[in-house]
Short mmCIF file of C-alpha atoms in Angstrom, two decimals:
data_model
loop_
_atom_site.label_atom_id
_atom_site.label_comp_id
_atom_site.label_asym_id
_atom_site.label_seq_id
_atom_site.Cartn_x
_atom_site.Cartn_y
_atom_site.Cartn_z
CA MET J 104 66.66 -36.06 2.83
CA LYS J 105 62.99 -35.20 3.16
CA ALA J 106 62.13 -31.91 1.45
CA SER J 107 60.52 -30.33 4.52
CA ASP J 108 63.67 -31.18 6.53
CA LEU J 109 65.80 -29.47 3.88
CA PHE J 110 63.51 -26.45 4.00
CA VAL J 111 64.14 -26.11 7.74
CA LYS J 112 67.87 -26.71 7.28
CA ALA J 113 67.98 -23.91 4.69
CA LEU J 114 66.19 -21.56 7.10
CA GLU J 115 68.69 -22.47 9.84
CA ASN J 116 71.46 -21.74 7.35
CA GLU J 117 70.05 -18.20 7.03
CA GLY J 118 70.19 -17.73 10.82
CA VAL J 119 66.42 -17.81 11.36
CA GLU J 120 65.55 -17.68 15.07
CA TYR J 121 61.75 -17.64 15.04
CA ILE J 122 58.86 -18.59 12.80
CA PHE J 123 55.64 -16.76 13.67
CA ALA J 124 52.81 -18.95 12.54
CA VAL J 125 49.23 -20.10 12.35
CA PRO J 126 49.84 -23.53 10.78
CA GLY J 127 47.29 -25.43 8.73
CA GLU J 128 46.91 -28.91 7.32
CA GLU J 129 49.17 -28.11 4.37
CA ASN J 130 52.02 -27.04 6.71
CA LEU J 131 52.12 -30.24 8.77
CA ASP J 132 55.23 -31.75 7.17
CA LEU J 133 57.11 -28.49 7.69
CA LEU J 134 55.74 -28.22 11.22
CA HIS J 135 57.00 -31.74 11.99
CA SER J 136 60.44 -30.88 10.60
CA LEU J 137 60.57 -27.83 12.87
CA LYS J 138 60.02 -29.99 15.95
CA ASN J 139 63.71 -30.84 16.36
CA SER J 140 65.04 -27.57 14.95
CA LYS J 141 66.79 -24.82 16.87
CA ILE J 142 64.28 -22.44 15.24
CA LYS J 143 61.56 -21.55 17.75
CA LEU J 144 57.97 -21.77 16.58
CA ILE J 145 55.79 -18.91 17.86
CA LEU J 146 52.15 -19.92 17.62
CA ASN J 147 49.98 -16.88 16.95
CA ARG J 148 46.21 -16.42 17.13
CA HIS J 149 45.82 -14.72 13.76
CA GLU J 150 47.97 -14.63 10.65
CA GLN J 151 48.08 -10.82 10.81
CA GLY J 152 49.67 -11.02 14.25
CA ALA J 153 52.28 -13.45 12.92
CA GLY J 154 53.02 -11.22 9.93
CA PHE J 155 53.31 -8.01 11.96
CA MET J 156 55.66 -9.72 14.42
CA ALA J 157 57.83 -11.01 11.57
CA ALA J 158 57.91 -7.58 9.91
CA THR J 159 58.93 -5.88 13.17
CA TYR J 160 61.65 -8.48 13.71
CA GLY J 161 62.97 -7.59 10.26
CA ARG J 162 62.70 -3.86 10.91
CA LEU J 163 64.78 -4.08 14.08
CA THR J 164 67.39 -6.67 13.06
CA GLY J 165 67.80 -6.10 9.33
CA LYS J 166 67.32 -9.88 8.88
CA PRO J 167 64.08 -11.19 7.36
CA GLY J 168 61.50 -12.13 9.95
CA VAL J 169 59.72 -15.35 8.98
CA CYS J 170 56.02 -16.13 9.23
CA MET J 171 53.96 -19.10 8.10
CA ALA J 172 50.33 -19.71 7.20
CA THR J 173 48.25 -22.23 5.36
CA LEU J 174 46.72 -21.82 1.90
CA GLY J 175 43.56 -19.88 1.03
CA PRO J 176 42.26 -17.86 3.99
CA GLY J 177 45.54 -18.23 5.88
CA ALA J 178 47.45 -16.74 2.97
CA THR J 179 44.94 -13.95 2.38
CA ASN J 180 45.31 -12.93 6.02
CA LEU J 181 49.00 -12.27 5.32
CA VAL J 182 48.24 -9.72 2.62
CA THR J 183 48.11 -6.77 5.03
CA PRO J 184 51.40 -7.64 6.79
CA ALA J 185 52.98 -8.21 3.38
CA ALA J 186 52.04 -4.69 2.27
CA TYR J 187 53.07 -3.34 5.70
CA ALA J 188 56.57 -4.80 5.31
CA GLN J 189 56.88 -3.97 1.61
CA LEU J 190 55.94 -0.31 1.91
CA GLY J 191 57.74 0.15 5.22
CA GLY J 192 61.04 -1.32 4.02
CA MET J 193 61.01 -4.24 6.49
CA PRO J 194 62.64 -7.53 5.39
CA MET J 195 60.15 -10.38 5.85
CA MET J 196 59.66 -13.86 4.43
CA MET J 197 56.24 -15.50 4.21
CA ILE J 198 55.77 -19.24 3.82
CA THR J 199 52.36 -20.56 2.79
CA GLY J 200 51.18 -24.10 2.22
CA GLN J 201 49.28 -25.45 -0.75
CA LYS J 202 47.41 -28.61 -1.80
CA PRO J 203 49.37 -31.21 -3.81
CA ILE J 204 50.21 -29.85 -7.25
CA LYS J 205 50.93 -33.16 -8.96
CA LYS J 206 47.51 -34.64 -8.29
CA SER J 207 44.08 -33.42 -7.25
CA LYS J 208 43.35 -34.04 -3.60
CA GLN J 209 40.26 -31.93 -2.87
CA ALA J 210 39.43 -30.39 -6.25
CA ARG J 211 39.55 -26.56 -5.95
CA PHE J 212 38.65 -26.41 -2.23
CA GLN J 213 40.42 -23.39 -0.62
CA ILE J 214 42.65 -22.96 -3.65
CA ILE J 215 43.42 -19.48 -4.97
CA ASP J 216 46.47 -18.28 -6.87
CA VAL J 217 48.44 -17.08 -3.86
CA VAL J 218 51.63 -16.43 -5.83
CA ASP J 219 49.80 -14.13 -8.22
CA MET J 220 48.01 -12.46 -5.30
CA MET J 221 51.34 -11.71 -3.59
CA ARG J 222 53.10 -10.42 -6.72
CA PRO J 223 52.07 -6.71 -6.47
CA ILE J 224 52.93 -6.47 -2.76
CA THR J 225 56.22 -8.38 -2.55
CA LYS J 226 59.71 -8.20 -4.02
CA TYR J 227 59.71 -11.93 -4.83
CA THR J 228 57.06 -14.65 -4.86
CA LYS J 229 57.43 -18.24 -6.09
CA GLN J 230 55.81 -21.65 -5.83
CA ILE J 231 58.31 -24.42 -5.13
CA VAL J 232 57.66 -27.10 -7.76
CA ASN J 233 60.85 -29.14 -7.38
CA SER J 234 62.27 -30.10 -3.99
CA ASN J 235 65.83 -29.89 -5.34
CA ASN J 236 65.30 -26.13 -5.81
CA ILE J 237 64.34 -25.48 -2.18
CA ALA J 238 67.76 -24.37 -0.97
CA SER J 239 68.45 -22.05 -3.91
CA GLN J 240 64.99 -20.46 -3.76
CA ILE J 241 65.27 -19.81 -0.01
CA ARG J 242 68.74 -18.26 -0.49
CA GLU J 243 67.40 -16.08 -3.31
CA ALA J 244 64.35 -15.02 -1.29
CA PHE J 245 66.47 -13.98 1.68
CA ARG J 246 68.93 -12.13 -0.55
CA ILE J 247 66.17 -10.13 -2.20
CA ALA J 248 64.34 -9.41 1.08
CA GLN J 249 67.47 -7.80 2.55
CA GLU J 250 68.61 -5.82 -0.48
CA GLU J 251 67.86 -2.11 -0.37
CA LYS J 252 65.06 -1.22 -0.21
CA PRO J 253 64.21 -4.21 2.05
CA GLY J 254 60.76 -5.73 1.83
CA ALA J 255 58.53 -8.79 1.74
CA VAL J 256 59.15 -12.08 -0.08
CA HIS J 257 56.97 -15.18 -0.33
CA LEU J 258 57.40 -18.89 -0.99
CA GLU J 259 54.53 -21.34 -1.49
CA PHE J 260 55.42 -24.86 -0.36
CA PRO J 261 52.95 -27.46 -1.69
CA GLU J 262 52.12 -30.49 0.42
CA ASP J 263 53.40 -33.13 -2.01
CA ILE J 264 56.67 -31.28 -2.65
CA ALA J 265 57.25 -31.12 1.12
CA GLN J 266 57.03 -34.93 1.28
CA GLU J 267 59.56 -35.65 -1.50
CA ASP J 268 63.09 -36.92 -1.09
CA CYS J 269 65.74 -34.49 -2.32
CA GLU J 270 69.44 -33.70 -2.31
CA ASP J 271 70.88 -32.54 1.02
CA THR J 272 72.42 -29.20 0.08
CA VAL J 273 72.33 -25.56 1.17
CA PHE J 274 74.02 -22.48 -0.26
CA GLN J 275 76.56 -20.25 1.43
CA VAL J 276 75.08 -17.02 2.75
CA THR J 277 76.92 -14.17 1.07
CA GLY J 278 76.40 -10.46 1.39
CA HIS J 279 77.14 -7.73 -1.08
CA ILE J 280 78.59 -4.23 -1.07
CA ILE J 281 76.24 -1.44 -2.08
CA PRO J 282 77.90 0.70 -4.79
CA LYS J 283 79.29 4.08 -3.79
CA PRO J 284 77.63 7.21 -5.16
CA ASP J 285 79.05 8.75 -8.30
CA GLU J 286 81.84 11.25 -7.58
CA GLN J 287 80.29 13.84 -9.90
CA ALA J 288 76.99 13.60 -8.02
CA ILE J 289 78.86 14.23 -4.74
CA THR J 290 80.65 17.21 -6.28
CA ASP J 291 77.39 18.65 -7.59
CA ALA J 292 75.72 18.16 -4.18
CA VAL J 293 78.57 19.94 -2.40
CA LYS J 294 78.28 22.91 -4.79
CA MET J 295 74.51 23.12 -4.29
CA ILE J 296 74.77 22.94 -0.49
CA GLU J 297 77.57 25.50 -0.25
CA ALA J 298 75.77 27.86 -2.63
CA ALA J 299 72.49 27.71 -0.68
CA LYS J 300 71.62 30.39 1.83
CA MET J 301 69.39 28.28 4.12
CA PRO J 302 70.05 24.55 3.55
CA LEU J 303 68.00 22.12 5.64
CA LEU J 304 68.52 18.38 6.19
CA LEU J 305 65.62 15.89 6.07
CA ILE J 306 66.14 12.40 7.53
CA GLY J 307 63.82 9.61 6.38
CA ALA J 308 63.32 5.91 7.14
CA GLY J 309 66.01 4.75 4.71
CA ALA J 310 68.64 6.50 6.82
CA ASN J 311 67.79 4.35 9.83
CA ARG J 312 70.88 2.17 9.68
CA LYS J 313 73.39 2.13 12.55
CA ILE J 314 76.43 3.44 10.71
CA THR J 315 74.26 5.93 8.79
CA CYS J 316 73.03 7.38 12.10
CA GLU J 317 76.62 7.99 13.17
CA ALA J 318 77.52 9.53 9.80
CA LEU J 319 74.53 11.89 9.85
CA LYS J 320 75.34 13.11 13.35
CA ALA J 321 78.91 13.84 12.22
CA PHE J 322 77.52 15.75 9.21
CA VAL J 323 75.27 17.92 11.41
CA ASP J 324 78.02 18.51 13.98
CA GLN J 325 80.51 19.45 11.26
CA THR J 326 78.29 21.77 9.23
CA GLY J 327 75.84 23.13 11.82
CA ILE J 328 73.00 22.53 9.33
CA TYR J 329 69.61 22.13 11.00
CA PHE J 330 67.62 18.93 10.45
CA PHE J 331 64.12 17.53 10.71
CA THR J 332 62.77 14.02 10.25
CA THR J 333 59.90 12.12 8.74
CA GLN J 334 57.79 10.06 11.12
CA MET J 335 59.78 6.91 10.33
CA GLY J 336 63.09 8.77 10.57
CA LYS J 337 62.60 9.69 14.23
CA GLY J 338 65.56 9.04 16.49
CA VAL J 339 68.15 8.54 13.75
CA ILE J 340 69.92 11.46 15.45
CA ASP J 341 69.22 12.09 19.14
CA GLU J 342 66.39 14.65 19.09
CA ARG J 343 67.90 16.54 22.01
CA HIS J 344 70.49 17.81 19.50
CA ALA J 345 70.69 21.60 19.22
CA GLN J 346 70.07 21.48 15.45
CA TYR J 347 66.89 19.34 15.63
CA LEU J 348 63.85 21.29 14.43
CA GLY J 349 61.15 18.64 14.78
CA THR J 350 59.28 15.84 13.03
CA ALA J 351 57.02 16.41 10.06
CA ALA J 352 53.98 14.58 11.40
CA LEU J 353 51.79 16.64 9.06
CA SER J 354 52.45 17.39 5.40
CA SER J 355 51.96 21.14 5.78
CA ASN J 356 50.94 24.00 8.09
CA ASP J 357 52.91 22.99 11.18
CA PHE J 358 55.45 25.35 12.79
CA LEU J 359 58.14 23.18 11.28
CA HIS J 360 56.82 23.89 7.80
CA ALA J 361 57.56 27.57 8.28
CA ALA J 362 61.25 26.58 8.34
CA ILE J 363 60.79 24.27 5.34
CA GLU J 364 59.14 27.08 3.37
CA GLU J 365 62.03 29.47 4.10
CA ALA J 366 64.74 26.92 3.24
CA ASP J 367 66.09 27.24 -0.29
CA LEU J 368 67.54 23.72 -0.35
CA ILE J 369 66.43 20.45 1.24
CA ILE J 370 69.03 17.66 1.56
CA ASN J 371 66.70 14.66 1.60
CA VAL J 372 68.44 11.59 3.03
CA GLY J 373 66.66 8.24 3.03
CA HIS J 374 63.12 9.38 2.26
CA ASP J 375 60.96 8.17 -0.61
CA VAL J 376 57.42 8.91 -1.76
CA ILE J 377 55.94 5.81 -0.12
CA GLU J 378 56.03 7.53 3.25
CA LYS J 379 53.47 10.31 3.66
CA PRO J 380 55.06 13.52 2.30
CA PRO J 381 56.76 15.67 4.95
CA PHE J 382 56.47 18.64 2.59
CA PHE J 383 55.28 19.43 -0.93
CA MET J 384 57.58 20.60 -3.70
CA LYS J 385 56.37 23.33 -6.06
CA GLN J 386 57.50 24.33 -9.53
CA GLY J 387 60.00 27.16 -9.20
CA GLY J 388 60.30 26.59 -5.47
CA LYS J 389 63.13 25.31 -3.28
CA LYS J 390 65.63 22.81 -4.65
CA VAL J 391 65.94 19.25 -3.34
CA ILE J 392 68.90 16.86 -3.31
CA HIS J 393 67.77 13.22 -3.13
CA VAL J 394 70.27 10.99 -1.28
CA ASN J 395 69.18 7.36 -1.29
CA PHE J 396 69.91 3.82 -2.44
CA ASP J 397 67.71 4.36 -5.50
CA PRO J 398 66.86 7.36 -7.68
CA ALA J 399 63.86 9.47 -6.72
CA GLU J 400 60.48 8.27 -7.85
CA ILE J 401 59.00 11.35 -9.49
CA ASP J 402 55.65 12.53 -8.18
CA PRO J 403 53.71 15.79 -8.65
CA VAL J 404 54.83 16.84 -5.16
CA TYR J 405 58.38 15.41 -5.31
CA PHE J 406 60.80 15.98 -8.22
CA PRO J 407 64.38 16.54 -6.95
CA GLN J 408 66.92 18.47 -8.99
CA LEU J 409 69.79 16.11 -8.07
CA ASN J 410 70.02 12.38 -7.31
CA VAL J 411 72.91 11.06 -5.21
CA VAL J 412 72.38 7.33 -5.65
CA GLY J 413 74.23 4.57 -3.82
CA ASP J 414 75.28 3.71 -0.31
CA ILE J 415 73.76 6.41 1.93
CA THR J 416 76.43 6.16 4.62
CA ASN J 417 79.22 6.62 2.12
CA ALA J 418 77.42 9.59 0.54
CA VAL J 419 76.95 11.34 3.89
CA LYS J 420 80.57 10.73 4.91
CA LYS J 421 81.78 12.15 1.59
CA LEU J 422 79.61 15.23 1.96
CA THR J 423 80.85 15.76 5.52
CA THR J 424 84.47 15.59 4.36
CA GLU J 425 84.08 17.93 1.40
CA ILE J 426 81.63 20.58 2.66
CA SER J 427 82.97 23.52 4.59
CA HIS J 428 80.82 25.78 6.74
CA GLN J 429 79.76 28.82 4.75
CA LYS J 430 79.71 32.30 6.27
CA HIS J 431 76.70 33.25 4.19
CA TRP J 432 74.54 30.45 5.63
CA ASP J 433 71.77 32.09 7.64
CA PHE J 434 70.07 29.90 10.25
CA GLU J 435 68.55 32.69 12.36
CA PHE J 436 65.00 31.91 11.21
CA PHE J 437 65.50 28.21 11.98
CA GLU J 438 66.54 29.14 15.52
CA LYS J 439 63.32 31.14 15.88
CA VAL J 440 61.23 28.22 14.60
CA LYS J 441 62.97 25.81 16.99
CA LYS J 442 62.05 28.03 19.93
CA GLU J 443 58.43 28.29 18.76
CA VAL J 444 58.21 24.52 18.26
CA GLY J 445 59.56 23.82 21.74
CA GLU J 446 57.14 26.20 23.43
CA HIS J 447 54.16 24.93 21.44
CA LEU J 448 54.85 21.22 21.96
CA SER J 449 55.25 21.54 25.73
CA LYS J 450 52.13 23.66 26.28
CA TYR J 451 49.86 20.85 27.50
CA PHE J 452 52.53 18.59 29.01
CA GLU J 453 51.41 19.39 32.57
CA ASP J 454 47.68 19.64 31.86
CA MET J 455 46.13 17.16 34.31
CA ARG J 456 42.56 17.13 32.96
CA PHE J 457 40.90 13.75 32.75
CA PRO J 458 40.13 12.04 30.38
CA MET J 459 43.75 12.61 29.45
CA LEU J 460 45.09 14.68 26.58
CA PRO J 461 47.45 12.74 24.27
CA GLN J 462 50.06 15.49 24.78
CA ARG J 463 50.04 14.74 28.51
CA LEU J 464 50.48 11.01 27.88
CA VAL J 465 53.46 11.70 25.62
CA ASN J 466 55.11 13.72 28.37
CA LEU J 467 54.47 11.16 31.11
CA LEU J 468 55.88 8.32 29.01
CA ARG J 469 58.96 10.32 28.08
CA LYS J 470 59.61 10.99 31.77
CA LYS J 471 59.08 7.35 32.79
CA LEU J 472 61.05 5.61 30.03
CA ASP J 473 64.80 5.38 29.61
CA SER J 474 66.48 6.34 26.36
CA LYS J 475 66.64 2.75 25.10
CA ASP J 476 63.04 1.80 26.06
CA VAL J 477 60.57 1.34 23.21
CA ILE J 478 57.07 2.56 22.40
CA THR J 479 55.16 0.91 19.57
CA LEU J 480 52.19 2.75 18.10
CA ASP J 481 49.17 1.37 16.35
CA ASN J 482 47.62 3.68 13.76
CA GLY J 483 45.39 6.55 14.86
CA ILE J 484 45.27 10.27 15.58
CA TYR J 485 47.54 9.83 18.63
CA LYS J 486 50.32 8.88 16.20
CA LEU J 487 50.54 12.53 15.15
CA TRP J 488 50.91 13.69 18.75
CA PHE J 489 53.66 11.16 19.45
CA ALA J 490 55.48 11.94 16.21
CA ARG J 491 55.42 15.68 16.94
CA ASN J 492 55.84 15.67 20.73
CA TYR J 493 57.85 12.59 21.76
CA THR J 494 61.59 13.20 21.88
CA CYS J 495 63.51 10.13 20.71
CA HIS J 496 67.00 9.69 22.11
CA GLN J 497 67.87 6.61 20.05
CA PRO J 498 66.78 5.03 16.74
CA ASN J 499 63.87 2.58 16.77
CA THR J 500 62.58 3.63 20.17
CA LEU J 501 59.30 4.96 18.77
CA LEU J 502 58.02 2.40 16.25
CA LEU J 503 55.26 3.71 14.04
CA ASP J 504 54.19 3.05 10.49
CA ASN J 505 53.77 5.94 8.07
CA ALA J 506 53.83 3.91 4.86
CA LEU J 507 50.90 1.46 4.85
CA ALA J 508 49.70 2.94 8.17
CA SER J 509 47.72 -0.17 9.04
CA MET J 510 45.66 -0.56 12.17
CA GLY J 511 46.25 -3.72 14.21
CA ALA J 512 50.08 -3.73 14.18
CA GLY J 513 50.82 -2.00 17.49
CA LEU J 514 50.40 -4.95 19.86
CA PRO J 515 52.19 -7.59 17.72
CA SER J 516 55.04 -5.12 17.15
CA ALA J 517 55.47 -4.65 20.90
CA MET J 518 55.57 -8.41 21.38
CA ALA J 519 58.39 -8.77 18.83
CA VAL J 520 60.31 -5.92 20.49
CA ASN J 521 60.11 -7.60 23.91
CA MET J 522 61.32 -10.90 22.45
CA LEU J 523 64.32 -9.17 20.88
CA TYR J 524 65.09 -6.80 23.76
CA PRO J 525 63.95 -8.43 27.02
CA ASP J 526 66.03 -5.94 29.02
CA ARG J 527 64.05 -2.93 27.73
CA LYS J 528 60.68 -1.65 28.89
CA VAL J 529 58.12 -1.91 26.08
CA VAL J 530 54.89 0.09 25.86
CA SER J 531 52.30 -0.37 23.12
CA VAL J 532 49.97 2.61 22.64
CA CYS J 533 46.84 1.63 20.71
CA GLY J 534 43.55 3.23 19.90
CA ASP J 535 40.55 1.17 20.95
CA GLY J 536 39.77 0.48 17.28
CA GLY J 537 43.25 -0.69 16.34
CA PHE J 538 43.68 -2.73 19.52
CA MET J 539 40.53 -4.75 18.84
CA MET J 540 41.78 -5.72 15.38
CA ASN J 541 44.44 -8.02 16.87
CA SER J 542 43.52 -8.07 20.56
CA GLN J 543 43.55 -11.89 20.59
CA GLU J 544 47.37 -11.74 20.55
CA ILE J 545 47.18 -10.85 24.25
CA GLU J 546 46.83 -14.62 24.78
CA THR J 547 50.03 -15.17 22.80
CA ALA J 548 51.89 -12.56 24.86
CA VAL J 549 50.73 -14.15 28.12
CA ARG J 550 51.60 -17.66 26.92
CA LEU J 551 55.10 -16.51 25.91
CA LYS J 552 55.53 -14.86 29.33
CA LEU J 553 56.33 -11.51 27.74
CA ASN J 554 56.72 -8.30 29.70
CA LEU J 555 54.92 -5.33 28.20
CA THR J 556 52.41 -2.59 28.93
CA VAL J 557 49.52 -1.91 26.57
CA ILE J 558 47.79 1.47 26.84
CA ILE J 559 44.43 1.61 25.10
CA LEU J 560 43.31 5.16 24.29
CA ASN J 561 39.57 4.80 24.72
CA ASP J 562 37.31 7.26 22.91
CA GLU J 563 34.80 4.70 21.59
CA ALA J 564 35.29 5.88 18.01
CA TYR J 565 37.59 5.78 15.00
CA GLY J 566 39.22 9.00 16.19
CA MET J 567 41.53 9.70 13.24
CA ILE J 568 38.61 9.61 10.81
CA LYS J 569 36.46 11.75 13.10
CA TRP J 570 39.24 14.34 13.08
CA LYS J 571 39.29 14.31 9.27
CA GLN J 572 35.50 14.38 9.18
CA GLU J 573 35.45 17.56 11.29
CA ASP J 574 38.20 19.20 9.24
CA MET J 575 36.18 18.61 6.05
CA GLY J 576 33.08 20.18 7.56
CA PHE J 577 31.00 17.01 7.64
CA ASP J 578 28.57 16.07 10.41
CA ASP J 579 29.71 13.72 13.18
CA PHE J 580 28.28 10.47 11.82
CA GLY J 581 28.97 6.77 11.51
CA LEU J 582 32.23 6.43 13.44
CA GLY J 583 31.22 5.62 17.04
CA TYR J 584 30.93 2.22 18.76
CA LYS J 585 30.94 0.56 22.19
CA ASN J 586 33.90 -1.29 23.66
CA PRO J 587 34.09 -4.35 25.89
CA ASP J 588 35.21 -4.03 29.49
CA PHE J 589 38.93 -3.97 28.71
CA VAL J 590 39.94 -4.75 32.29
CA LYS J 591 37.87 -7.94 32.36
CA TYR J 592 38.96 -8.68 28.79
CA ALA J 593 42.65 -8.56 29.80
CA GLU J 594 42.03 -10.65 32.89
CA SER J 595 40.21 -13.31 30.87
CA TYR J 596 43.49 -13.94 29.02
CA GLY J 597 45.55 -14.02 32.22
CA ALA J 598 46.86 -10.47 31.78
CA ASN J 599 46.53 -7.62 34.28
CA GLY J 600 43.88 -4.97 33.64
CA TYR J 601 43.63 -1.42 35.02
CA ARG J 602 41.30 1.54 34.61
CA PRO J 603 42.65 4.79 36.11
CA ALA J 604 40.22 7.30 37.60
CA ASN J 605 42.39 10.43 37.23
CA ASP J 606 45.84 11.67 36.24
CA GLN J 607 47.53 10.74 39.52
CA ASP J 608 45.95 7.32 39.46
CA PHE J 609 47.28 6.73 35.95
CA GLN J 610 50.79 7.73 36.99
CA LYS J 611 50.75 5.21 39.85
CA ILE J 612 49.39 2.45 37.61
CA LEU J 613 51.94 3.21 34.87
CA ALA J 614 54.82 3.11 37.36
CA HIS J 615 53.58 -0.22 38.71
CA CYS J 616 53.22 -1.74 35.23
CA LEU J 617 56.66 -0.63 34.10
CA ALA J 618 58.24 -2.05 37.26
CA SER J 619 56.38 -5.38 37.12
CA GLU J 620 56.73 -8.48 34.98
CA GLY J 621 53.90 -9.79 32.84
CA VAL J 622 51.40 -8.36 30.41
CA HIS J 623 49.59 -5.22 31.63
CA LEU J 624 46.69 -3.46 29.93
CA ILE J 625 45.57 0.06 30.87
CA ASP J 626 42.15 1.29 29.71
CA LEU J 627 42.84 5.03 29.50
CA PRO J 628 40.03 7.47 28.63
CA VAL J 629 41.41 10.01 26.15
CA ASP J 630 40.38 13.59 25.40
CA TYR J 631 40.67 14.39 21.70
CA SER J 632 38.81 17.71 21.93
CA LEU J 633 41.94 19.70 20.97
CA ASN J 634 42.70 17.70 17.81
CA HIS J 635 40.72 19.96 15.49
CA PRO J 636 41.38 23.39 17.08
CA ILE J 637 45.14 22.77 17.26
CA LEU J 638 46.01 20.58 14.25
CA ASN J 639 43.45 21.98 11.80
CA VAL J 640 42.98 25.59 12.89
CA MET J 641 45.61 27.08 15.21
CA LEU J 642 48.66 25.67 13.43
CA LYS J 643 47.58 27.04 10.07
CA GLU J 644 47.05 30.49 11.57
CA LYS J 645 50.20 30.73 13.70
CA ALA J 646 52.65 28.94 11.42
CA GLN J 647 51.88 31.44 8.65
CA LYS J 648 52.79 34.33 10.97
CA LEU J 649 56.30 33.11 11.74
#
């Protein structure tokens, strides 16, 4: 059969539902083969949008999301989504085209070494040079993308290879069982936990697997040990749980860190050093048990005393079975911190000033959304407020990125969520800077008849960097800009645009958007005046007094 037809057949064999794409000349054979496939082609407006959608698909399903671009500039535009998926542990497959490799067609026009470019930011990258290897290379790419830790893979499919005749064959999709942790490591972990006076559980992104969530809740219920999460571990256990202390949105000097400082043992489940540190280890300080699919990567701020390596779910279940509640465990200080955290986080929930405080927005969205509804965040200072203040009831209901932390992913992520979960309300919260980086995907969302609400936090500046600039004592310089009329901008794409005049107006608009079909965009003025006095000043002062 034709090689491009086999390529599509091999993708179908892997259960691929969508290909997010900005096709080019070198993809035309593959594009033609997709025409009669059950795989749905999603035509994007920028390769970044396609890549972010594919990565989010992988994040939510555990199956590699697939995206496609042409050679040269199309491939280079996938670099950021590749790093986003690779660092964030999201299975994703990228397909890029290439000029014929058996003869020169256009000399070196648009040709760069894409495979070599992708090597540092993927788990697997290959050029297909023989059409009879297509099926095996696709099977291998999918296998590697899904193995722990999941990530990005890439195949380059040259134009002349796509046109060849080849054998009609695909390979059976087989899974694998992740090895169980060593029994001695489990025994050592049990001894360390039972000997500790104030053990504390940390839940990271790697623990965000369905059966792991259930196992961790059983562990907390059985032992009574308090827990906190990294930003990408939010919602693994319902955050209304009595033992939930909070989310480490900052690396230090939050109320939560007072509890971390007092703890003499951290049980670190599913976190690695790629995500921004939720705390810093010190020589001679508290001990850390690292529970993950791979051993800890040693860093000056992270050097655990014990590795429990293997299937996380199995490890947590074993610990739950073998650990007994210890009378000498003292969680009184944790209870005090939990009370302080609750009072602090809710302080501005009912503050109706306008422009709106991010804390107020967090509260209004939590009230309006059901437990299963999803918020996707772009990257900006508001991410810290949502990570700290938004209470997740279920896993993957607040999607943020704390690994690459790229701007421009919030809107495409929301689009992928709505495609996967059409019965859930989806809200994308973006800064004005991040929104403009992939704002053209509004057209894609409208064309696909998606239902989502986009809230643009408008401060006409790169707010996260301004916050850092102020904290470092520098002058306010070089970070402001002017925005388009977002209401007219949305309407020009066929979406619905709104600009609230006050708090009550915003509440009415939000209720209307959430209850209505279609793509809705709200231009919301935001007040970031409390970022510095709270996050940089007050927390450091008060957390140290606990």
